[in-house]
Coordinates of C-alpha atoms in Angstrom, one line a residue:
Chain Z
X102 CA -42.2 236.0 399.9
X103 CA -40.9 235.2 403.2
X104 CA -38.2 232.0 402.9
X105 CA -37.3 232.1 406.8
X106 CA -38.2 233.4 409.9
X107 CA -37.1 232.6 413.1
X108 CA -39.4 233.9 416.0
X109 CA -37.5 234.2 419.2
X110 CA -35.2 231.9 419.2
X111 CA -33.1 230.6 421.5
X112 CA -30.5 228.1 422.1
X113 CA -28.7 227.4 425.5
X114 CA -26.0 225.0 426.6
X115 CA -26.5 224.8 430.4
X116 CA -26.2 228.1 431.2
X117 CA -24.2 229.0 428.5
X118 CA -26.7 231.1 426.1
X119 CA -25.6 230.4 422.5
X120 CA -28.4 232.1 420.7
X121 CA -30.8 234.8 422.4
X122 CA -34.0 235.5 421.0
X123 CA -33.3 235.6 417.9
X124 CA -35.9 237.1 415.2
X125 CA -35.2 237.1 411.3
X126 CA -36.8 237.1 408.4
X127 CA -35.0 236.4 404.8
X128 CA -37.2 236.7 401.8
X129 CA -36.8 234.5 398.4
X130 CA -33.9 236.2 395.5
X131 CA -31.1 237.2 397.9
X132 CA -27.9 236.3 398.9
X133 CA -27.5 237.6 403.3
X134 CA -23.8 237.0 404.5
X135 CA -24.1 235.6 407.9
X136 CA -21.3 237.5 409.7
X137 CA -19.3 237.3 413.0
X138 CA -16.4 236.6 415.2
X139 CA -15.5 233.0 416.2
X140 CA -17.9 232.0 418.9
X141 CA -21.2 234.5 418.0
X142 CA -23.2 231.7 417.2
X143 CA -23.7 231.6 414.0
X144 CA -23.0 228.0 413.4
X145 CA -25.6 227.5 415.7
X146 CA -28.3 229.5 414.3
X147 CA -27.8 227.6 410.9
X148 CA -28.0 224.2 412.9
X149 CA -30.7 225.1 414.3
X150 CA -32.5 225.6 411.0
X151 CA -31.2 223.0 409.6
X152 CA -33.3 220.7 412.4
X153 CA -29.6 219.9 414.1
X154 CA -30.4 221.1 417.0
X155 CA -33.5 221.7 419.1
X156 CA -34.4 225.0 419.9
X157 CA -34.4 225.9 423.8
X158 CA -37.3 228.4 422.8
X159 CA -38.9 229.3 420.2
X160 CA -39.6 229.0 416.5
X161 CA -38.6 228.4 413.1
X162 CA -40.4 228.3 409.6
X163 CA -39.5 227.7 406.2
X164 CA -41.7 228.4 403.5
X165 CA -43.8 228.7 406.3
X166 CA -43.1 225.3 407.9
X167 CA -41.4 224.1 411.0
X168 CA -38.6 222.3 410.5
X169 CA -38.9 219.2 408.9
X170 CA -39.5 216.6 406.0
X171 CA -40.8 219.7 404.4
X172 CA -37.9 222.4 405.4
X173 CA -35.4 219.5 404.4
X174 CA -36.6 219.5 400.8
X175 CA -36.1 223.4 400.7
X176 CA -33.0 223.5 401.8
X177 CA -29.2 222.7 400.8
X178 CA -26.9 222.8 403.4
X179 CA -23.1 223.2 403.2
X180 CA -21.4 221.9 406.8
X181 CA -18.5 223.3 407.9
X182 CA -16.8 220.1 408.1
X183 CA -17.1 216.8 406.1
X184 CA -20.2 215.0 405.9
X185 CA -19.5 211.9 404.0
X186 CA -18.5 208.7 404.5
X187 CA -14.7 207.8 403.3
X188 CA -15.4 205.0 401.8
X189 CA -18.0 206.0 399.1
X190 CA -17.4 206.9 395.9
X191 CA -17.9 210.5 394.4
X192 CA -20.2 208.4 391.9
X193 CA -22.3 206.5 395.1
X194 CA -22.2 209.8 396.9
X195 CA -24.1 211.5 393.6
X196 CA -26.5 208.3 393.6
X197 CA -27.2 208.4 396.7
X198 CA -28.0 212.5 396.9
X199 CA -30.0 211.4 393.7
X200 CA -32.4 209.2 395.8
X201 CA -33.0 211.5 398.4
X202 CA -33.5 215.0 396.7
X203 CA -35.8 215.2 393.9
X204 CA -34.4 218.8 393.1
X205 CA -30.6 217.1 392.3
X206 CA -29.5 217.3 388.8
X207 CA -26.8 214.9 388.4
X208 CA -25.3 216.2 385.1
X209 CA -24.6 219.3 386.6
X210 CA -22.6 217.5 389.1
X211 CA -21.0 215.7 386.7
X212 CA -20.4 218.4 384.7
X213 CA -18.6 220.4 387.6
X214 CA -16.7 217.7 389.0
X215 CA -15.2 217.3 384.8
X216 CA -14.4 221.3 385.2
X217 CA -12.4 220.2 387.9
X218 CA -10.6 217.0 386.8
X219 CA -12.2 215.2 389.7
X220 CA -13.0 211.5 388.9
X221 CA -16.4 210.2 389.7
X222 CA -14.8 207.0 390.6
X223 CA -12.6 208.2 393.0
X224 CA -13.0 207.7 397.1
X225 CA -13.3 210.1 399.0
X226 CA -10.5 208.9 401.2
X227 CA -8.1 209.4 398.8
X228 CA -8.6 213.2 398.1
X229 CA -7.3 216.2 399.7
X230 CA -9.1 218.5 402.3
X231 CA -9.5 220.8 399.6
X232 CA -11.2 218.4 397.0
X233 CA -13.3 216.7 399.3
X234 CA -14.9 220.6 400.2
X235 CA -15.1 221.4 396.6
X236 CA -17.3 217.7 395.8
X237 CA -19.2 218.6 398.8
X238 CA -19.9 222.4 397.7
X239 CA -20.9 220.6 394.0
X240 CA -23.1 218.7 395.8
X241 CA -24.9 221.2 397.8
X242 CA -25.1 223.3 394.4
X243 CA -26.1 220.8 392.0
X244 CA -29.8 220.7 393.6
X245 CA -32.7 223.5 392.8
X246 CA -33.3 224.1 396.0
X247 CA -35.1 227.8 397.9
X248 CA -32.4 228.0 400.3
X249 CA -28.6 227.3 400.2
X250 CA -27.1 227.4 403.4
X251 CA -23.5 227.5 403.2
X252 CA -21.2 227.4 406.6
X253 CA -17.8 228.5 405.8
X254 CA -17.6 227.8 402.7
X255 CA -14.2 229.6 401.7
X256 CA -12.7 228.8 405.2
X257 CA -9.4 226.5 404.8
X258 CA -8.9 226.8 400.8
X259 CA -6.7 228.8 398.8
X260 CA -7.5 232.2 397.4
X261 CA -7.5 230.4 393.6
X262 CA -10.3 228.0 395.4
X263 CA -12.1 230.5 396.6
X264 CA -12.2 232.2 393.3
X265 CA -14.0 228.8 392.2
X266 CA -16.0 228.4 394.9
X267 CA -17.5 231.6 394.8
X268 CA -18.4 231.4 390.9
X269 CA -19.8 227.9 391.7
X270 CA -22.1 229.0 393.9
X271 CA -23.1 232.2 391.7
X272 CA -23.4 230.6 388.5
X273 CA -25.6 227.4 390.1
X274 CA -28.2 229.0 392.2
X275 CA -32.0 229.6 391.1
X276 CA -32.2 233.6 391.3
X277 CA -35.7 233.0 392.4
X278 CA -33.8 231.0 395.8
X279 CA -31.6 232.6 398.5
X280 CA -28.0 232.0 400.0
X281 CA -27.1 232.3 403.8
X282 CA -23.3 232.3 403.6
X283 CA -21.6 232.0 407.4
X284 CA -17.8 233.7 406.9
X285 CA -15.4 235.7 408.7
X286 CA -13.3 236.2 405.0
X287 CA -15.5 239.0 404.6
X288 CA -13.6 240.8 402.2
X289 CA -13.9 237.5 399.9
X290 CA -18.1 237.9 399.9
X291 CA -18.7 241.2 400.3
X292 CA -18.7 241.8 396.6
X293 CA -21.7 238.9 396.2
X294 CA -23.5 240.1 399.4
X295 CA -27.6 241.8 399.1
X296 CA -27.4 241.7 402.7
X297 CA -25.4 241.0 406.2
X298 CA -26.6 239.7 409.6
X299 CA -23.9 241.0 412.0
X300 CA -24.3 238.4 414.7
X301 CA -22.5 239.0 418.3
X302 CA -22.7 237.1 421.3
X303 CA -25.9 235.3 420.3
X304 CA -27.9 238.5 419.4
X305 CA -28.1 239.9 416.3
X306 CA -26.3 243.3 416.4
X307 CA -27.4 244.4 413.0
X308 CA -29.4 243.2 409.6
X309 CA -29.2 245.2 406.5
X310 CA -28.7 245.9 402.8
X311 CA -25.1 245.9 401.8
X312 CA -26.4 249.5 399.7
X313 CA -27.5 250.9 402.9
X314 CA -24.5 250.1 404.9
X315 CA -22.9 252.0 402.0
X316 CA -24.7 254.9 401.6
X317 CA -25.1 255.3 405.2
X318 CA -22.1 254.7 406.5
X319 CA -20.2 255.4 403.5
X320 CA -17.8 252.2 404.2
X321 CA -17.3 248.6 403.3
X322 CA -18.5 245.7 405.2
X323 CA -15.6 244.6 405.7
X324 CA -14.5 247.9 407.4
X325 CA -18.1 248.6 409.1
X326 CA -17.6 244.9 410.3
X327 CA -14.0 245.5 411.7
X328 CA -15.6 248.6 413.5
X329 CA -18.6 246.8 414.9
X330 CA -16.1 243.9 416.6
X331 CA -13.1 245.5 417.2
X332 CA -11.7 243.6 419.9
Chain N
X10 CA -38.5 207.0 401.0
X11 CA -38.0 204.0 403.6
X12 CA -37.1 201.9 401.4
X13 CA -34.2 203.7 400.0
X14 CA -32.8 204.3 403.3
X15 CA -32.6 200.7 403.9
X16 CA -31.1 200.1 400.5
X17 CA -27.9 202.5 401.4
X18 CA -28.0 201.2 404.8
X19 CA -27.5 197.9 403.3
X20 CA -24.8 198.6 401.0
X21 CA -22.9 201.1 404.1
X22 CA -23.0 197.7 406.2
X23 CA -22.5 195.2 404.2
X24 CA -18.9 196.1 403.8
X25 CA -18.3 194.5 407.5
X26 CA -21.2 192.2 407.6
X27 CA -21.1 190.4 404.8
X28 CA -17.1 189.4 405.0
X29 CA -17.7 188.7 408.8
X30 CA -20.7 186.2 407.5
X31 CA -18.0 184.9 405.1
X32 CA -15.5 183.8 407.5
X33 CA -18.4 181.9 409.5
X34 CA -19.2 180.6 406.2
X35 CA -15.4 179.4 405.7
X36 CA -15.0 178.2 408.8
X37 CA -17.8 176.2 408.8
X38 CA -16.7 174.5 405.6
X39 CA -13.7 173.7 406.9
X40 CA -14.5 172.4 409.7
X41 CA -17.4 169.6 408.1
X42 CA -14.3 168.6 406.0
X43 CA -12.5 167.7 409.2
X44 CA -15.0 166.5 410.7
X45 CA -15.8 164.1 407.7
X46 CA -12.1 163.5 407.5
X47 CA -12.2 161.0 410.6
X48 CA -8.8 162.7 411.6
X49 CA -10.0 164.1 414.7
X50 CA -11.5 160.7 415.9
X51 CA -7.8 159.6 416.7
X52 CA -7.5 159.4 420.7
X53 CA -3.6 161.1 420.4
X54 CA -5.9 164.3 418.6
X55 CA -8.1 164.7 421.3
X56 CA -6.2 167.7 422.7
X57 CA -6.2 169.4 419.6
X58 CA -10.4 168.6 418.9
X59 CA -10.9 170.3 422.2
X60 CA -8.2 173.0 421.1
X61 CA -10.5 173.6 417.8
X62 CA -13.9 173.4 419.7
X63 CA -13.0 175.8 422.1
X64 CA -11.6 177.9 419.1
X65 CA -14.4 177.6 417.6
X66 CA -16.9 178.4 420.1
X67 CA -15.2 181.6 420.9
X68 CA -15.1 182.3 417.2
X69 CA -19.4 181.9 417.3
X70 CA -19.3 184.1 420.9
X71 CA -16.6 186.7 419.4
X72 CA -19.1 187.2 415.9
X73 CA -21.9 187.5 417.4
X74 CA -20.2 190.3 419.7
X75 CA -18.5 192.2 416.8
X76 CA -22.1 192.0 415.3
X77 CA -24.4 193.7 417.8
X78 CA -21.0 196.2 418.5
X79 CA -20.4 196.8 415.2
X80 CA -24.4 197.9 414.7
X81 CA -24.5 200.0 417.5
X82 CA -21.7 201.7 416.8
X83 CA -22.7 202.1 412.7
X84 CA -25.6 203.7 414.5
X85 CA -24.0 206.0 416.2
X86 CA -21.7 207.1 414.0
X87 CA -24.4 207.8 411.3
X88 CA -26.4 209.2 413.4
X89 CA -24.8 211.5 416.2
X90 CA -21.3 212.1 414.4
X91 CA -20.3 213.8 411.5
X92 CA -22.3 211.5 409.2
X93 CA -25.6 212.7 411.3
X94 CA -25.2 215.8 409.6
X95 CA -25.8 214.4 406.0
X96 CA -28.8 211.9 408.1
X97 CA -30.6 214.7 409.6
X98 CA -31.0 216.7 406.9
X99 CA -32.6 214.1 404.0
X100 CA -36.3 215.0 403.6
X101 CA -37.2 212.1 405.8
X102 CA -38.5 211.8 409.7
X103 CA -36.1 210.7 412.3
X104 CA -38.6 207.3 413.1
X105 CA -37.9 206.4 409.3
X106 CA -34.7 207.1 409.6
X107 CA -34.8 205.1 412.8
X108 CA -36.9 201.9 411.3
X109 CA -34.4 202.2 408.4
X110 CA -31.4 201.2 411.2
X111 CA -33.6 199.1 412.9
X112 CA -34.9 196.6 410.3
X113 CA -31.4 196.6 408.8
X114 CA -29.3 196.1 411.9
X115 CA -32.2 193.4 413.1
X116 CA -31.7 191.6 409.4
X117 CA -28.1 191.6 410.0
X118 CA -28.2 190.0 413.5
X119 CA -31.1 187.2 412.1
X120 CA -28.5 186.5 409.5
X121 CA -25.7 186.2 412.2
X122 CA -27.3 183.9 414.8
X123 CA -29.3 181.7 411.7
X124 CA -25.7 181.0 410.4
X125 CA -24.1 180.5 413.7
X126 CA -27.0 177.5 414.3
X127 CA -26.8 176.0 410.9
X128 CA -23.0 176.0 411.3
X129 CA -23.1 174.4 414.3
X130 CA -25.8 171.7 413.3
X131 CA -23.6 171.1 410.1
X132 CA -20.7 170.4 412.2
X133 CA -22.2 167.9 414.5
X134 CA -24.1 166.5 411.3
X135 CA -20.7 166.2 409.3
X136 CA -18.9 164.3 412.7
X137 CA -21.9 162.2 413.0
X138 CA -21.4 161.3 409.0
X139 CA -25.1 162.7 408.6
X140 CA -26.2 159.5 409.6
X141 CA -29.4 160.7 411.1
X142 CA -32.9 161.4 409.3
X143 CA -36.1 163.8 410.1
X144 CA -37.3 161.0 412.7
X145 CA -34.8 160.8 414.6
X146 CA -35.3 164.1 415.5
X147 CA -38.7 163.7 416.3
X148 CA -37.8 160.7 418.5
X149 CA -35.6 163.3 420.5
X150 CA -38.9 165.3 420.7
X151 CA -41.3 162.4 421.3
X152 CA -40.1 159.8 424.3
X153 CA -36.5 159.1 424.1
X154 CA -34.7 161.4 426.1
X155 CA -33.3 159.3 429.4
X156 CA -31.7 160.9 432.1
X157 CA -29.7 157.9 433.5
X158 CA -28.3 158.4 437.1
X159 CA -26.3 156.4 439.5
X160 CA -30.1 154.8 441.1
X161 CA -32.5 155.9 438.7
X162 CA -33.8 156.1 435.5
X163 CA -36.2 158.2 434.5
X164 CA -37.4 157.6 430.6
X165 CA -39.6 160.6 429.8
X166 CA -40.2 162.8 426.5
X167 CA -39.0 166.0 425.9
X168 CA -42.5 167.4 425.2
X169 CA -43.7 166.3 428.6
X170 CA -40.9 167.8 430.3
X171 CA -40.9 171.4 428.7
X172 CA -45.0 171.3 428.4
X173 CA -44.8 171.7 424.5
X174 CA -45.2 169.7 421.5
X175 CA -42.3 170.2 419.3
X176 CA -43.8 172.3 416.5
X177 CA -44.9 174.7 419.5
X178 CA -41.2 174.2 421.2
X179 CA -39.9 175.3 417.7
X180 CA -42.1 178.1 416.9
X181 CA -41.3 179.4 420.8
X182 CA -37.1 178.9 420.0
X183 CA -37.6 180.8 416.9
X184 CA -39.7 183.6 418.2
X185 CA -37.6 184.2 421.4
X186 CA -34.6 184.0 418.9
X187 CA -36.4 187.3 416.9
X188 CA -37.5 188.7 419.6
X189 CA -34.0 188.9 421.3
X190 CA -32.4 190.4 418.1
X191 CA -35.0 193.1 417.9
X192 CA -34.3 193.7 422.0
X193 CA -30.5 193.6 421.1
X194 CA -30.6 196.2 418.6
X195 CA -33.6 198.2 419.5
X196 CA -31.9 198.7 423.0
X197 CA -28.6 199.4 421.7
X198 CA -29.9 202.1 419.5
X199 CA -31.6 203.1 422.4
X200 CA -28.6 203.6 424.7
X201 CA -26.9 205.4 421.9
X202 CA -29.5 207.6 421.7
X203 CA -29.4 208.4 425.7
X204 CA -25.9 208.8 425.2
X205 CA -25.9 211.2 422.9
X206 CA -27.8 214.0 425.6
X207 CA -24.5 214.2 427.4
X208 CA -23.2 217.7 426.6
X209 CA -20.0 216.1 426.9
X210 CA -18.4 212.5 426.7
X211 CA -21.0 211.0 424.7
X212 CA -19.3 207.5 423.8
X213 CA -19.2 207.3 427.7
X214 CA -22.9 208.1 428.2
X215 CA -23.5 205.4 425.4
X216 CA -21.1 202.6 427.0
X217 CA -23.2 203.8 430.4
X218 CA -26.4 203.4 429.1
X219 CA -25.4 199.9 427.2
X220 CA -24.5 199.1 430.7
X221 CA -27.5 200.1 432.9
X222 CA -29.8 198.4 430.1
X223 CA -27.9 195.3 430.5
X224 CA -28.2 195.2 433.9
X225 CA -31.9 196.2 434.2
X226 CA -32.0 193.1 431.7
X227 CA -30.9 190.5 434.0
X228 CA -32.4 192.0 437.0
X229 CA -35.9 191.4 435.3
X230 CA -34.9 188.1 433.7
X231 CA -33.5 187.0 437.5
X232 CA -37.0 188.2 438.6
X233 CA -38.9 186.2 436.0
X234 CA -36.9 182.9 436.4
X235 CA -37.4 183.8 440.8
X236 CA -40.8 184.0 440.7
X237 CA -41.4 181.4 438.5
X238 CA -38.8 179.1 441.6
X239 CA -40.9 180.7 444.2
X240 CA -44.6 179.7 442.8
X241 CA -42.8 176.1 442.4
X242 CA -41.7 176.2 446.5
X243 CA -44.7 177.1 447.2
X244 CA -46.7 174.4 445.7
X245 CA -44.1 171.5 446.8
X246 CA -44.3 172.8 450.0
X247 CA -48.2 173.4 450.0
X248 CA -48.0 169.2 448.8
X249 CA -48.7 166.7 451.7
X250 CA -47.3 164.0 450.1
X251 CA -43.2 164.2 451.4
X252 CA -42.0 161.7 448.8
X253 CA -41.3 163.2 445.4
X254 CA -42.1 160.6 442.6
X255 CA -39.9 160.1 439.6
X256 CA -43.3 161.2 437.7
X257 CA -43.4 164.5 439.6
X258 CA -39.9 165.4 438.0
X259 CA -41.7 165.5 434.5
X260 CA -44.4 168.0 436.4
X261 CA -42.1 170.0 438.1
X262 CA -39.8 170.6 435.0
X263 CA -42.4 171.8 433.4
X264 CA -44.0 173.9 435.5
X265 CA -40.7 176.1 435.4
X266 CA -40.4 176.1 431.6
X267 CA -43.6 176.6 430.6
X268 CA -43.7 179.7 431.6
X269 CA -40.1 180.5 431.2
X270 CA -40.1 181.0 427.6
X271 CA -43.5 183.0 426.9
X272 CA -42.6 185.5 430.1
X273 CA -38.3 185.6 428.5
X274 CA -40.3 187.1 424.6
X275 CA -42.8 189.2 426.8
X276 CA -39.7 190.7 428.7
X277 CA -37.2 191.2 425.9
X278 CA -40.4 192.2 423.6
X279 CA -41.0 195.2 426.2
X280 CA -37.6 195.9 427.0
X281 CA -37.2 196.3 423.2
X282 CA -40.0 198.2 422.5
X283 CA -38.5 200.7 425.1
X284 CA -35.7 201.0 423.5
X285 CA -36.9 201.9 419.9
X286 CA -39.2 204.5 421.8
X287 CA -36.6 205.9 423.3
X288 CA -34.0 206.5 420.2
X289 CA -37.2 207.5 418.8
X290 CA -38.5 210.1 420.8
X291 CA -34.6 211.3 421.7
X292 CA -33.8 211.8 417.6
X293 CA -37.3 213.4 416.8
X294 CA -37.3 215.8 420.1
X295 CA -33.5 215.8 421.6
X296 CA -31.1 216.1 418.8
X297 CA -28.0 218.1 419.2
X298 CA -25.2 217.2 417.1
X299 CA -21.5 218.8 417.7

């Protein structure tokens, strides 16, 4: 079943083009590595799905609606920057996701922020960088939702972090759901990866299986990737 | 959905509004104690009663400020800054979203002015020693207002001047008084909103678009309160008689505020309405957060 599709879309900035006619399709059960250089637009495309943004042109659909009240409740999204407000507790921050999302499951939160020795009563102003990402990512994983879209989610931690972040998001997610994960630490994903959108300059140079790039091209993604945007 | 919006906007907000409410509060308390103290009544204190009047007055001006800045700005922060990104993606439309800000920010401001009158009030009561009842109040209302000058005196009750009986005086006060807080914070959403469509320098296009509002305020409110002068020229003028009676006065006065206040809720009601259209239609078909 078809998850997303974006029909050509675009997204301009003046006359900057950001995004350039952009068509994609990501069926239900996979996990697609969004993948490019700084600046390719690939924040913008998940944005832009995420109802962020307004298109320039064209369309998007999840579960075959546009974006909106509907395409909210489908999707988690993981920014690449934090979200929340200082002053709340992790314990308001779960109440309050609680309210709003009828797919969150609490106790799992609960239980991941206790695997981590992160107190529910603690503000968010008084943790690191690195725990505030990893109480946003449990967050994001402790709903049941059809589409986790995660910007960056290994960017800015350390190698043990992203060891946990990576198993978080593997061990939380609905297999019947799918996972757009926006990186340039491609080596960290690859290994997790059904398919990769190779975006460049706002188009999308590429979008396959991880197997076929393999078999075809009898490399890595990380190498194919290197190859594809050497500078 | 609505409702819990409004619930977490309550709770976000209250952290400023309620301890600015309190201070009111405080003050207020403080100052009935002095003013029942008789201390202030001393002629060598006089200095220092103006001193804490005019203290106090800029206290009322400088809350009620904070209050409609500190909305605005909750707005936009929640809304257009990082926080929008946690806003905009709740399975909820931008206008409940929007009435969610609205009714909270206009609840806060209610609260604000409400307090700021019954402060007041409780201050003159406590330096009069609340020696005043219900009917003196309607004697204020009724026919013993005087205007005394150096060669006349004119003895003529408030309802005849302003054209209203006092329950319909009241009822007018308290409606322009809502009506200006939804206009206040329906328009400051507003020019948030416009001010977010700057590719760049947002804040700026905000503080622009508080200004230009402002000003297209007072332009309309000047051109309410000049055409209701220039309908009363033109009757005096269009009068044969030369000689203005003392009795006229009563006419004339009311001629300018009868229709002052329905045409001042009419103009802040539109201007208002404008506003909440335009966050509304900006954060349902122009959002672009950075």
């Amino acid at each position: 079943m078809t998850l997303l599709e974006c029909k050509h879309l675009s997204k301009r900035y003046g006359k900057h083009n950001a995004l350039s006619d952009i068509n994609l399709s990501i069926d239900s059960g996979h996990i697609i590595g969004l993948l490019g250089p700084n600046g390719s637009g690939k924040t913008t495309l998940i944005k832009l799905i995420c109802g962020l943004l307004t298109p320039t042109e064209g369309e998007i659909y999840v579960n075959e609606s546009p974006v909106g009240i509907a395409s909210k409740k489908a999707i988690s999204y993981l920014p690449d920057h934090s979200y929340l407000n200082d002053w709340m507790r992790v314990r308001d921050i779960i109440d309050y996701f609680e309210d709003f999302y009828e797919d969150f499951e609490s106790i799992r939160a609960y239980d991941m922020l206790a695997k981590l020795h992160i107190n529910p009563s603690d503000k968010l102003k008084t943790m690191s960088k690195g725990t505030k990402e990893k109480v946003q990512l449990i967050l994001v994983m402790s709903r049941r939702a059809d589409l986790y879209i995660l910007d960056e989610p290994i960017a800015g931690v350390d190698p043990a972090a992203r060891d946990y972040i990576l198993e978080t998001i593997l061990t939380n997610y609905d297999e019947n759901a799918s996972i757009l994960i926006s990186t340039h630490l491609i080596s960290d994903v690859e290994n997790i990866l059904d398919e990769v959108i190779f975006l460049q300059n706002g188009v999308i140079r590429m979008h396959t299986s991880v197997d076929e790039i393999r078999e075809k091209e009898q490399k890595s993604v990380d190498a194919l990737f290197r190859e594809v945007f050497r500078c | 959905m609505l409702g819990k919006l409004i619930k977490h906007d309550f709770k976000a907000t209250g952290k400023v509004m309620l301890p600015l409410n309190l201070i009111l509060i405080v003050v207020t308390a403080l100052g009935c104690l002095l003013m029942a103290s008789r201390l202030l009544q001393r002629a060598e204190l006089l200095p220092l009663t103006f001193l804490l009047l005019f203290a106090y007055v800029m206290m009322i001006i400088a809350l009620g400020t904070v209050t409609s800045i500190y909305l605005i700005v909750h707005f936009y922060r929640t809304m257009f800054t990082a926080q929008g990104y946690l806003s905009f993606t709740l399975p909820v439309s931008p206008w409940s979203l929007l009435h969610s800000k609205l009714i909270v920010g206009f609840v806060w401001t209610v609260v604000e002015i409400t307090l700021s009158i019954l402060s007041a009030l409780l201050l003159v009561g406590a330096a009069s020693g609340f020696r005043f009842s219900l009917s003196d109040l309607a004697q204020v209302f009724s026919s013993t207002v005087s205007l005394n000058g150096e060669t006349t005196v004119i003895s003529t009750s408030l309802a005849e001047i302003l054209g209203y009986s006092p329950a319909m005086l009241l009822t007018l006060l308290i409606l322009l008084m809502l009506v200006s807080c939804f206009y206040s914070v329906a328009t400051g959403y507003g020019s948030a909103a416009l001010g977010q469509l700057y590719a760049k320098h947002k804040v700026v296009g905000t503080v622009l678009a508080l200004a230009g509002t402002y000003l297209l305020t007072q332009i309309i409110i000047g051109g309410i309160m000049i055409s209701i002068a220039l309908k009363l020229v033109v009757k005096i003028s269009s009068d044969s008689s030369a000689v203005l009676l003392a009795e006229d006065m009563a006419g004339i006065m009311r001629s300018i505020y009868q229709p002052l206040f329905p045409a001042m809720i009419l103009a802040y009601l539109v201007l208002g309405i404008a506003g909440y259209l335009a966050a509304g239609i900006i954060m349902k078909r122009k959002v672009n957060l950075d």
